[in-house]
Short mmCIF file of C-alpha atoms and ligand atoms in Angstrom, two decimals:
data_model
loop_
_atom_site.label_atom_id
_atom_site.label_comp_id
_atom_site.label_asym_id
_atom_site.label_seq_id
_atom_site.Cartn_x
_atom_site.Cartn_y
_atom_site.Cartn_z
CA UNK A 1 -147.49 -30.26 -24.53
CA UNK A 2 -145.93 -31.50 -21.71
CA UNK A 3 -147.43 -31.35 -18.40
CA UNK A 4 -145.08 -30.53 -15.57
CA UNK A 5 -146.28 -31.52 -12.00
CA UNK A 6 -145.78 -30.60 -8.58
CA UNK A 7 -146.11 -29.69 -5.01
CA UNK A 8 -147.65 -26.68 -6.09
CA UNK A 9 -150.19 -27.74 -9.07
CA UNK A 10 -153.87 -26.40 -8.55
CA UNK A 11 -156.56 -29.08 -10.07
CA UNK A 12 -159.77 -27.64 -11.94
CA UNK A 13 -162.36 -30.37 -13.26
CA UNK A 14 -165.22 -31.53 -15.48
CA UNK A 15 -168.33 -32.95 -13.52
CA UNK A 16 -170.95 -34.92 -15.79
CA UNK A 17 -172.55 -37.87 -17.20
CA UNK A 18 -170.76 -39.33 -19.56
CA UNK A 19 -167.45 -37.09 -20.07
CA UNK A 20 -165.43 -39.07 -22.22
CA UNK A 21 -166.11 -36.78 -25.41
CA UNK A 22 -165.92 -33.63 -24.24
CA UNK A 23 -162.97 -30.86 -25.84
CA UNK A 24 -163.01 -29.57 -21.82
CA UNK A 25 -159.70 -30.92 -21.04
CA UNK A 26 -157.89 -29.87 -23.87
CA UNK A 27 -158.88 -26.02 -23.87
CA UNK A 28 -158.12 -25.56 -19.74
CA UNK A 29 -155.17 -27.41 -19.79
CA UNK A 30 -154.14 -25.33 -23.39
CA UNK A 31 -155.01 -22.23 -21.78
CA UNK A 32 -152.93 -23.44 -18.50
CA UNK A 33 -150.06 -24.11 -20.31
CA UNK A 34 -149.64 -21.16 -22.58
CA UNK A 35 -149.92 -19.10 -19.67
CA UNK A 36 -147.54 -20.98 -17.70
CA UNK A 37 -150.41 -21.58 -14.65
CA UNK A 38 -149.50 -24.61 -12.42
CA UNK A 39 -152.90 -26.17 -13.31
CA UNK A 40 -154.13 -29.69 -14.75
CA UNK A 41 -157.93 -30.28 -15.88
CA UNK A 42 -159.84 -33.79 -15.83
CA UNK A 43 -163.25 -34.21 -16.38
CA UNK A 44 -165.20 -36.89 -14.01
CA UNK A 45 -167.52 -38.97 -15.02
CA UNK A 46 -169.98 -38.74 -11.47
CA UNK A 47 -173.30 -40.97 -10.40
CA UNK A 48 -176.19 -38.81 -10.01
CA UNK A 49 -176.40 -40.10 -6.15
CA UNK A 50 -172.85 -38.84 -5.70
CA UNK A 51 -172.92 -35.26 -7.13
CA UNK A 52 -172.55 -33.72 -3.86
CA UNK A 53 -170.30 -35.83 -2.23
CA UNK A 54 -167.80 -34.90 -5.42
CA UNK A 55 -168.46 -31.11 -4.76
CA UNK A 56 -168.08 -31.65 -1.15
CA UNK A 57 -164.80 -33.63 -1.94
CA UNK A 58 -163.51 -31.02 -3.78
CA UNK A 59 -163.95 -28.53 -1.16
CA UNK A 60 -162.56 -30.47 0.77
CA UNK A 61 -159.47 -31.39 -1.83
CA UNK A 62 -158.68 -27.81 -2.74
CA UNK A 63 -159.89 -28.10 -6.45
CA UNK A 64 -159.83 -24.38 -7.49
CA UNK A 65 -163.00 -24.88 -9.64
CA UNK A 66 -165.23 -26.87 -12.20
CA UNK A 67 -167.29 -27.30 -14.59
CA UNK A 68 -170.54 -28.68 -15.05
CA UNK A 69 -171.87 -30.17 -17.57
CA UNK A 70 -175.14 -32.54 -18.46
CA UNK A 71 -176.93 -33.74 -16.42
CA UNK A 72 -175.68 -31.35 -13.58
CA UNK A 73 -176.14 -27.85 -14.09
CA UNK A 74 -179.45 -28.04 -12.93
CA UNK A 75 -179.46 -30.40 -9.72
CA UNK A 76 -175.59 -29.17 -9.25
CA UNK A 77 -177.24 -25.54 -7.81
CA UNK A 78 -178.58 -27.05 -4.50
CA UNK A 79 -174.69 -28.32 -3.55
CA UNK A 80 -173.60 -24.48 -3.79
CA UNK A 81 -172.99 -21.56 -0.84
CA UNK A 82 -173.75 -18.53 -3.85
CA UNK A 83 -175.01 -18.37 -7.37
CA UNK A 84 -174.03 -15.31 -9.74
CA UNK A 85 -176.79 -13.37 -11.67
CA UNK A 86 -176.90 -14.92 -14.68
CA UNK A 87 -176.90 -18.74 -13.58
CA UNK A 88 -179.99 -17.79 -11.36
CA UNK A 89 -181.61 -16.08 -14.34
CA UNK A 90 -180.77 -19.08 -16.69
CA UNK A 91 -181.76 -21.45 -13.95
CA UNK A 92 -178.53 -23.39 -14.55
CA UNK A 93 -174.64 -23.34 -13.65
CA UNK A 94 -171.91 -24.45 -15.77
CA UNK A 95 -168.91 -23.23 -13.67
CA UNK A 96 -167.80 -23.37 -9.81
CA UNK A 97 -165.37 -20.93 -8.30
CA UNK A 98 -163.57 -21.89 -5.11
CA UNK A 99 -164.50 -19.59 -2.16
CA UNK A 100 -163.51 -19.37 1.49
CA UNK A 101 -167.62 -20.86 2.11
CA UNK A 102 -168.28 -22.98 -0.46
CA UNK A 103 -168.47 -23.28 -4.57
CA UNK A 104 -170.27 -20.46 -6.14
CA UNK A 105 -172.42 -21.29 -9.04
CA UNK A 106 -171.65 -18.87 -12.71
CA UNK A 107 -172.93 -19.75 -15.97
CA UNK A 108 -170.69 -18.17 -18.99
CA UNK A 109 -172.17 -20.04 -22.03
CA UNK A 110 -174.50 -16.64 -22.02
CA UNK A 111 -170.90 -15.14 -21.81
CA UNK A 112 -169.48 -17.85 -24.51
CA UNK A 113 -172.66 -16.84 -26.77
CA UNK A 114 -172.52 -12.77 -26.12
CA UNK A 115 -168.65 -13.01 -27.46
CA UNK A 116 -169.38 -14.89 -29.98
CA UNK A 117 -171.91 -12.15 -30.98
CA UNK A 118 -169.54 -9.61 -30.25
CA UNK A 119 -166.89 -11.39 -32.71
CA UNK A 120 -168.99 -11.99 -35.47
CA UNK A 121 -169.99 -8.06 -35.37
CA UNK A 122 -173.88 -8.78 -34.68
CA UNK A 123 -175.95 -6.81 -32.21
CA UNK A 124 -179.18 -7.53 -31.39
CA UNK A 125 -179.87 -3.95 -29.77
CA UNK A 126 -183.12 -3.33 -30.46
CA UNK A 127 -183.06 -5.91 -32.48
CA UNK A 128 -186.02 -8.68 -33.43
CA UNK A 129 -184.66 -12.19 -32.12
CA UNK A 130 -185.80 -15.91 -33.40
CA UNK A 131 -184.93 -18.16 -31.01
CA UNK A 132 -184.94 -21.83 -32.21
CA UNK A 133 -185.39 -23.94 -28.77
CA UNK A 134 -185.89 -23.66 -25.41
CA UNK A 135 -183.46 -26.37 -23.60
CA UNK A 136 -180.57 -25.56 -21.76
CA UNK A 137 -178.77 -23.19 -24.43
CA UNK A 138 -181.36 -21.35 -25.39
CA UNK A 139 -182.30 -20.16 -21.84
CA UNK A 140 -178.65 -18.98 -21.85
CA UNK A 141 -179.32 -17.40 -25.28
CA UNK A 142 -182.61 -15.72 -24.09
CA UNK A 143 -180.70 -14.24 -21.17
CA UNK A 144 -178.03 -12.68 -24.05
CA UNK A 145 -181.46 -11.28 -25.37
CA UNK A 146 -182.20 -9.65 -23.10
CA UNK A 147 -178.80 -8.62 -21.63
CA UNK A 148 -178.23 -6.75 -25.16
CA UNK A 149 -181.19 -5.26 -25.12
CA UNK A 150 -183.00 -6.67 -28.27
CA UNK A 151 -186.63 -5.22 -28.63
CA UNK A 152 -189.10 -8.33 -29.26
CA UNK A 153 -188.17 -12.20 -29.05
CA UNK A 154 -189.81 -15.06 -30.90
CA UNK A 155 -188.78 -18.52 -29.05
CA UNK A 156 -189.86 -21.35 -31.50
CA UNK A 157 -189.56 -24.99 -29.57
CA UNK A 158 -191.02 -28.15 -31.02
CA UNK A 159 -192.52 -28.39 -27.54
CA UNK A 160 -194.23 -25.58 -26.99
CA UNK A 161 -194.87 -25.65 -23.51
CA UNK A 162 -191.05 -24.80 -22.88
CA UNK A 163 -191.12 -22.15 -25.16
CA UNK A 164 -193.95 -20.63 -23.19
CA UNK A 165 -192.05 -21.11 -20.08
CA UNK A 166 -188.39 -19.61 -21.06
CA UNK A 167 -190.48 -16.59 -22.49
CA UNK A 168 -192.26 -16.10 -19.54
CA UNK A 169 -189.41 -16.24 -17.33
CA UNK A 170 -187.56 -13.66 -19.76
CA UNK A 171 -190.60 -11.11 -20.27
CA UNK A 172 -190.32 -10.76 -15.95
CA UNK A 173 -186.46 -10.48 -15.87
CA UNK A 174 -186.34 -7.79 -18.97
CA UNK A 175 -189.75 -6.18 -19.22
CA UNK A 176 -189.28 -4.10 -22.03
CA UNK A 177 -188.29 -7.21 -24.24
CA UNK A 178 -191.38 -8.47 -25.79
CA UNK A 179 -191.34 -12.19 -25.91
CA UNK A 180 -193.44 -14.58 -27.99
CA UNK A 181 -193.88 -18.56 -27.80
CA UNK A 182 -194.34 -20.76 -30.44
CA UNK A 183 -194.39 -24.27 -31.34
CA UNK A 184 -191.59 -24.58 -34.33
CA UNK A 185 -193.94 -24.77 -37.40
CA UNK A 186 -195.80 -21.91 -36.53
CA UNK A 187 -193.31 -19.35 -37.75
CA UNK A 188 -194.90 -18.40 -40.82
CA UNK A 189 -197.12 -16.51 -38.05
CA UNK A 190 -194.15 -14.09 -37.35
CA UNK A 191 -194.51 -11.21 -39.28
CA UNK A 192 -190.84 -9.23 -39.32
CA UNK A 193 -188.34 -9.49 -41.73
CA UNK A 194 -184.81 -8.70 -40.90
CA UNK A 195 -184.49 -10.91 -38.27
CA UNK A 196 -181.72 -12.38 -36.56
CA UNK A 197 -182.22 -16.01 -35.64
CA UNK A 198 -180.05 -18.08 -32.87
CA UNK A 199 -180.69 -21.66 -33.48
CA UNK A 200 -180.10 -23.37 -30.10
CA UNK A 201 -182.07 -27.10 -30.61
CA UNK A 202 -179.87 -30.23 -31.34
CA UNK A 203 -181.20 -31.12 -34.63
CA UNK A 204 -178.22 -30.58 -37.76
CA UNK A 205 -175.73 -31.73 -34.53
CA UNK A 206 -172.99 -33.90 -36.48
CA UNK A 207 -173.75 -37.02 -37.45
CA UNK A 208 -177.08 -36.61 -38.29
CA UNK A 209 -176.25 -33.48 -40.40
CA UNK A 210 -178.76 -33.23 -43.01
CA UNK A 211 -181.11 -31.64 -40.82
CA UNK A 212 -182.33 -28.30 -39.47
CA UNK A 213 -185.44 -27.39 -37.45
CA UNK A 214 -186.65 -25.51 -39.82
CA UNK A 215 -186.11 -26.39 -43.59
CA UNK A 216 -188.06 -23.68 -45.75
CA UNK A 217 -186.75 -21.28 -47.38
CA UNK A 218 -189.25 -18.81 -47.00
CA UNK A 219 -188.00 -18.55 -43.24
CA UNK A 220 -184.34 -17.68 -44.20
CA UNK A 221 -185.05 -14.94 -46.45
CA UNK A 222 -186.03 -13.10 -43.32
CA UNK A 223 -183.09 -13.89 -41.84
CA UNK A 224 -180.21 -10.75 -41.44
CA UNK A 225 -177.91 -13.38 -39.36
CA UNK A 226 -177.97 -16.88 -37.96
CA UNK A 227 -175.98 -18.01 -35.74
CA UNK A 228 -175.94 -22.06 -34.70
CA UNK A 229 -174.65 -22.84 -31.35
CA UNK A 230 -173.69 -26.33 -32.56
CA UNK A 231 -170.18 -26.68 -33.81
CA UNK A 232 -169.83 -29.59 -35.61
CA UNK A 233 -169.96 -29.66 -38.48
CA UNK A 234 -168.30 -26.26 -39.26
CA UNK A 235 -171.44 -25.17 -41.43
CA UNK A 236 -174.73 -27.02 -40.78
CA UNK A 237 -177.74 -27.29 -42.94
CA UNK A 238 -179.25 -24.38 -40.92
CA UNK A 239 -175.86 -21.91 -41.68
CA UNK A 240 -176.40 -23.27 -45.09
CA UNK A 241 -179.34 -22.08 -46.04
CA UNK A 242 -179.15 -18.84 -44.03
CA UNK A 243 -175.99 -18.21 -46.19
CA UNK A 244 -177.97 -19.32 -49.44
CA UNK A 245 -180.52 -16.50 -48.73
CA UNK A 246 -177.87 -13.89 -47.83
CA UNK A 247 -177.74 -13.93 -44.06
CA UNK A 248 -174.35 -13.55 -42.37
CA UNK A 249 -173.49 -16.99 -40.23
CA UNK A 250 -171.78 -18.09 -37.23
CA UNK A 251 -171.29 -21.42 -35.53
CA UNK A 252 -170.81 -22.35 -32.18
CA UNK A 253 -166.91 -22.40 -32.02
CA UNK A 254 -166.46 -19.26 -30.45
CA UNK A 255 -169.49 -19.80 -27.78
CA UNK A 256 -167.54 -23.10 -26.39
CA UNK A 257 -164.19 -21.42 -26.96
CA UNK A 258 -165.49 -18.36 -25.09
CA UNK A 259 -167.33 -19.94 -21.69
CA UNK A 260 -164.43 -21.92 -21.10
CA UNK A 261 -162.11 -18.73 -21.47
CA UNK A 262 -164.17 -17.35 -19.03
CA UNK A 263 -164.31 -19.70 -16.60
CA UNK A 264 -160.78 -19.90 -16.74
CA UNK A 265 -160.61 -16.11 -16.21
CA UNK A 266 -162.98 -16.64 -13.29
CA UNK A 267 -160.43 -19.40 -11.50
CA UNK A 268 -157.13 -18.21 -11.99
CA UNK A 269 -158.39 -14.39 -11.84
CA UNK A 270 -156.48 -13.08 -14.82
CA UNK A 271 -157.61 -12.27 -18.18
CA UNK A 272 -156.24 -14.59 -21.02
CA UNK A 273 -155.12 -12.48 -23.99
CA UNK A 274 -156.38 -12.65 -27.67
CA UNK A 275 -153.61 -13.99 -28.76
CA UNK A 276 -153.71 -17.30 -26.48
CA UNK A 277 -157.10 -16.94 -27.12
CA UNK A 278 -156.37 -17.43 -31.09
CA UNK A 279 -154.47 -19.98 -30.29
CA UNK A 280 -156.59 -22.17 -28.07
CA UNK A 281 -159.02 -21.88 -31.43
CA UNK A 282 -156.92 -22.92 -33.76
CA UNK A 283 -156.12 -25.92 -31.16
CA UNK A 284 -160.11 -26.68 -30.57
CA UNK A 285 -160.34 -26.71 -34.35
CA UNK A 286 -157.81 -29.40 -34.89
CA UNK A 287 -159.50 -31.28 -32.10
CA UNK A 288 -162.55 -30.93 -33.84
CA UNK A 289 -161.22 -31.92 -37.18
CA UNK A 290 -161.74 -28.68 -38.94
CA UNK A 291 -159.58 -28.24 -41.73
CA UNK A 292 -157.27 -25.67 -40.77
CA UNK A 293 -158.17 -21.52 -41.10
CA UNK A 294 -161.09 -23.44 -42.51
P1 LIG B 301 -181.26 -29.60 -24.45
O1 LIG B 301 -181.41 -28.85 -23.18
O2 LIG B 301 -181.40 -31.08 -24.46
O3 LIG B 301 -182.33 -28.98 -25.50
C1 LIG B 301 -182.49 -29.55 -26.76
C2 LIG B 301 -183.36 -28.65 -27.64
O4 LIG B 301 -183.41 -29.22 -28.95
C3 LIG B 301 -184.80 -28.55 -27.17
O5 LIG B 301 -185.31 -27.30 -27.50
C4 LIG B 301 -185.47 -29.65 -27.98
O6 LIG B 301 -186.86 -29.46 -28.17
C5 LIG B 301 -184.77 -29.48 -29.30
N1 LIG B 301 -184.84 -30.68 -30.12
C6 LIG B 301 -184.19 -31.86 -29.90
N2 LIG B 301 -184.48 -32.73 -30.88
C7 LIG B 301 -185.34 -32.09 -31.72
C8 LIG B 301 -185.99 -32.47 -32.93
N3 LIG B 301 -185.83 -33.68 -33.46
N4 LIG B 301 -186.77 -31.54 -33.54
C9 LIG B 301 -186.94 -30.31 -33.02
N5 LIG B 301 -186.35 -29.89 -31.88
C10 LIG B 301 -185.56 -30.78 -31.24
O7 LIG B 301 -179.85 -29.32 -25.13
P2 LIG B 301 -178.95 -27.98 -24.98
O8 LIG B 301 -177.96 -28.20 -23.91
O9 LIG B 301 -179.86 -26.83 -24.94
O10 LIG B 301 -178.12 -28.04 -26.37
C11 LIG B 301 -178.73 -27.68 -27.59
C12 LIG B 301 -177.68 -27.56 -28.68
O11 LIG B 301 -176.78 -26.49 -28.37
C13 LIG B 301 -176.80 -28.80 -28.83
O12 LIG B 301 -176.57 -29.03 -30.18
C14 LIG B 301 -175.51 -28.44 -28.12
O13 LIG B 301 -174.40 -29.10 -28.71
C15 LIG B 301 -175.44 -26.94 -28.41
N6 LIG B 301 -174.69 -26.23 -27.38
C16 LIG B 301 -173.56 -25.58 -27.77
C17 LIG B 301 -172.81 -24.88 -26.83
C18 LIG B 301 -171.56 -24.18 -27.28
O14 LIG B 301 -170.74 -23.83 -26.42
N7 LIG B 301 -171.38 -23.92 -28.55
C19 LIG B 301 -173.22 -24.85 -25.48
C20 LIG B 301 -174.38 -25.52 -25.12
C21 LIG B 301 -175.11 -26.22 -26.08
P3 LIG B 301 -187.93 -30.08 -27.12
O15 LIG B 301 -187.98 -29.11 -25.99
O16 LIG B 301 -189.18 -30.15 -27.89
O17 LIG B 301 -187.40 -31.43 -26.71
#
């Protein structure tokens, strides 16, 4: 791919703490490309100290939009003019969009996470949730939750203090969702079956793959789905044994493929089609070291 500059090129960008891994880069400027946008994406590594001078510099530089990513999406929310429904609900932003005020503040890893649902054919209408964590992707999972209308929600954190929060928070922004804290070991005091579990805690993240938060096997034979929001490997130990007891699985592919298709969407105001779509996954997977269709 070969990127053709001008007069006329917009700039989008990454803003976090380190950036030097992140697959960012290659999906906006993918997407850019296929659609034959005049846009380039970096990603810049910014000082805590200097977060709002970069936002303010952008402003000022005409960068249509970024993203945010650790350790910003929290602190990032008092450099904005506006923030969108669902990053005030999740309490975090991952995206800016240029406006004629300021940057306004989305999140769309709840949107990444609700197409991924949507994809993998799972609906959690009405609908008994087991949420495994309560950091950053799991309040964006919680907010899914309750967006789709599922009926009761177990959130299982190793610290169970931030379980208690999230759920608290949730119960007052969708009161008809029940919601339940509990520290990770205490599942065994959940009494559904059927359940569909979104496992949203680091542990199984690649390399330290021969681990999931919870390792019984008891647990996954209640299991209907599981979906990981980690997506590397391709099937962790949690997928594993969700798949071993008969559950349907899901990685996280689709949720990172998904809120950066959105974001895009949100900057360049166009909707990308499924086939560039396809083909940004099959590009992400290749970055990722997936073995092809695999
Ligand atoms: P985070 O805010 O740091 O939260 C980490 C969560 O993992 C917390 O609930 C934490 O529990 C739990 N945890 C960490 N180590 C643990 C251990 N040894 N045992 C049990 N629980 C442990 O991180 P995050 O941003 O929410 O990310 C969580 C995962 O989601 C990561 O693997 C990330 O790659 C993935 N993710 C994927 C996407 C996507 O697009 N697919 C988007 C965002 C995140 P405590 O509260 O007890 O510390």
């Amino acid at each position: 791919m070969a990127i053709h500059i001008d007069g006329k090129t917009k700039l989008c960008a990454l803003l976090g703490n380190p950036v030097e891994h992140t697959l960012s880069p290659a999906i906006h400027n993918f997407l850019a490309d296929q659609l034959g946008i005049p846009l380039v994406y970096v990603a810049f590594g910014v000082e805590r100290a200097e977060l709002e001078d970069a936002v303010r510099g952008g402003l000022a530089l005409g960068i249509l939009g970024f993203n945010v990513t650790v350790p910003f999406k929290q602190s990032v929310m008092s450099c904005l003019t506006g923030l969108e429904d669902g990053a005030r609900a999740i309490g975090a932003v991952n995206t800016l969009v240029r406006s004629d005020q300021g940057f306004c503040g989305y999140n769309t890893d709840w949107i990444g996470l609700k197409r991924l649902l949507f994809h993998a054919d799972i609906s959690l209408q009405g609908r008994t949730v087991v949420l495994l964590g309560a950091g950053g992707a799991a309040w964006a999972a919680a907010y899914v939750c309750g967006c789709e209308k599922a009926e009761k929600l177990y959130i299982l954190n190793r610290t169970r203090e931030k379980a208690v929060v999230l759920a608290e928070r949730m119960h007052t922004q969708f009161p008809s969702m029940e919601c339940c804290a509990l520290e990770m070991n205490e599942w065994t005091k959940m009494e559904e079956s059927g359940l569909i579990a979104l496992q949203a805690t680091s542990v199984g993240l690649w390399p330290h793959t021969n681990c999931a938060p919870i390792e019984d096997v008891k647990f996954y034979q209640r299991l209907d789905a599981a979906v990981d929001m980690i997506y590397k490997p391709e099937e962790t130990l949690f997928m594993r044994l969700a798949a071993d007891a008969g559950a349907k699985t899901a990685n996280g592919l689709n949720m990172l493929l998904y809120q950066a298709v959105a974001a895009f969407e949100l900057w360049v105001g166009r909707k990308v089609e499924p086939s560039v779509v396809s083909r940004a996954k099959d590009m992400l997977k290749q970055e990722i070291g997936f073995q092809r269709n695999g």
